[in-house]
Coordinates of C-alpha atoms in Angstrom, one line a residue:
M939 CA 87.9 95.0 53.4
K940 CA 91.0 97.2 53.8
A941 CA 89.0 99.8 55.7
Y942 CA 87.6 97.1 58.0
N943 CA 91.1 95.7 58.7
E944 CA 92.4 99.2 59.4
S945 CA 89.4 99.8 61.7
V946 CA 90.0 96.6 63.6
M947 CA 93.7 97.4 64.0
S948 CA 92.8 100.9 65.2
M949 CA 90.5 99.5 67.8
E950 CA 93.2 97.0 68.9
S951 CA 95.7 99.9 69.2
L952 CA 93.2 101.9 71.2
S953 CA 92.5 99.0 73.5
L954 CA 96.3 98.5 74.1
F955 CA 96.8 102.2 74.8
T956 CA 93.8 102.2 77.2
E957 CA 95.2 99.2 79.1
Y958 CA 98.6 100.9 79.3
A959 CA 97.1 104.1 80.5
K960 CA 95.1 102.3 83.2
K961 CA 98.2 100.5 84.4
E962 CA 100.2 103.7 84.5
G963 CA 97.4 105.5 86.4
K964 CA 97.3 102.7 89.0
E965 CA 101.0 102.9 89.5
E966 CA 101.0 106.6 89.9
G967 CA 98.1 106.3 92.4
K968 CA 100.0 103.7 94.4
E969 CA 103.0 105.9 94.6
E970 CA 101.0 108.9 95.6
G971 CA 99.2 106.8 98.3
I972 CA 102.5 105.7 99.7
E973 CA 103.8 109.3 99.8
I974 CA 100.7 110.5 101.6
A975 CA 100.8 107.6 104.1
T976 CA 104.5 108.3 104.8
A977 CA 103.8 112.0 105.3
K978 CA 101.0 111.2 107.7
F979 CA 103.3 108.9 109.6
V980 CA 105.9 111.6 109.8
L981 CA 103.3 114.1 111.2
N982 CA 102.0 111.6 113.7
A983 CA 105.4 110.6 114.9
A984 CA 106.5 114.2 115.3
G985 CA 103.3 115.0 117.1
R986 CA 104.3 112.3 119.6
G987 CA 107.6 113.9 120.2
I988 CA 109.8 111.5 118.1
P989 CA 112.9 113.4 116.8
A990 CA 113.2 114.0 113.1
E991 CA 116.4 112.0 113.0
E992 CA 114.6 108.9 114.4
I993 CA 111.7 109.4 112.0
A994 CA 114.1 109.6 109.1
G995 CA 115.7 106.3 110.2
I996 CA 112.4 104.6 110.4
T997 CA 111.0 105.9 107.1
D998 CA 114.2 105.9 105.0
L999 CA 113.7 109.6 104.4
T1000 CA 116.4 112.1 104.9
V1001 CA 116.2 114.5 107.9
E1002 CA 115.7 117.3 105.4
Q1003 CA 112.7 115.4 103.8
V1004 CA 111.2 115.0 107.3
H1005 CA 111.6 118.7 108.0
T1006 CA 110.0 119.5 104.6
I1007 CA 107.0 117.4 105.4
L1008 CA 106.6 119.0 108.8
R1009 CA 106.8 122.5 107.2
N1010 CA 104.2 121.6 104.6
K1011 CA 101.9 119.7 106.9
K1012 CA 98.8 121.6 105.7
M1013 CA 99.3 120.1 102.2
V1014 CA 99.2 116.6 103.7
E1015 CA 96.2 117.2 106.0
S1016 CA 93.9 118.4 103.2

């Protein structure tokens, strides 16, 4: 009976861990998706001639972050 109880507890722990891992993965995926969408917006806006300072104001990024995205645009486009 003790082995059975330990097995059930182990399965419950695994289930809790799996649920936690799924939740964490979803959150990381959402954050990554937001970053990619923001970078694509920066590239599109810059391609339309909008100045980096204005893009920064719209996106709540710093001007330096906007310039970094523009320099690394191949990473975003792939």
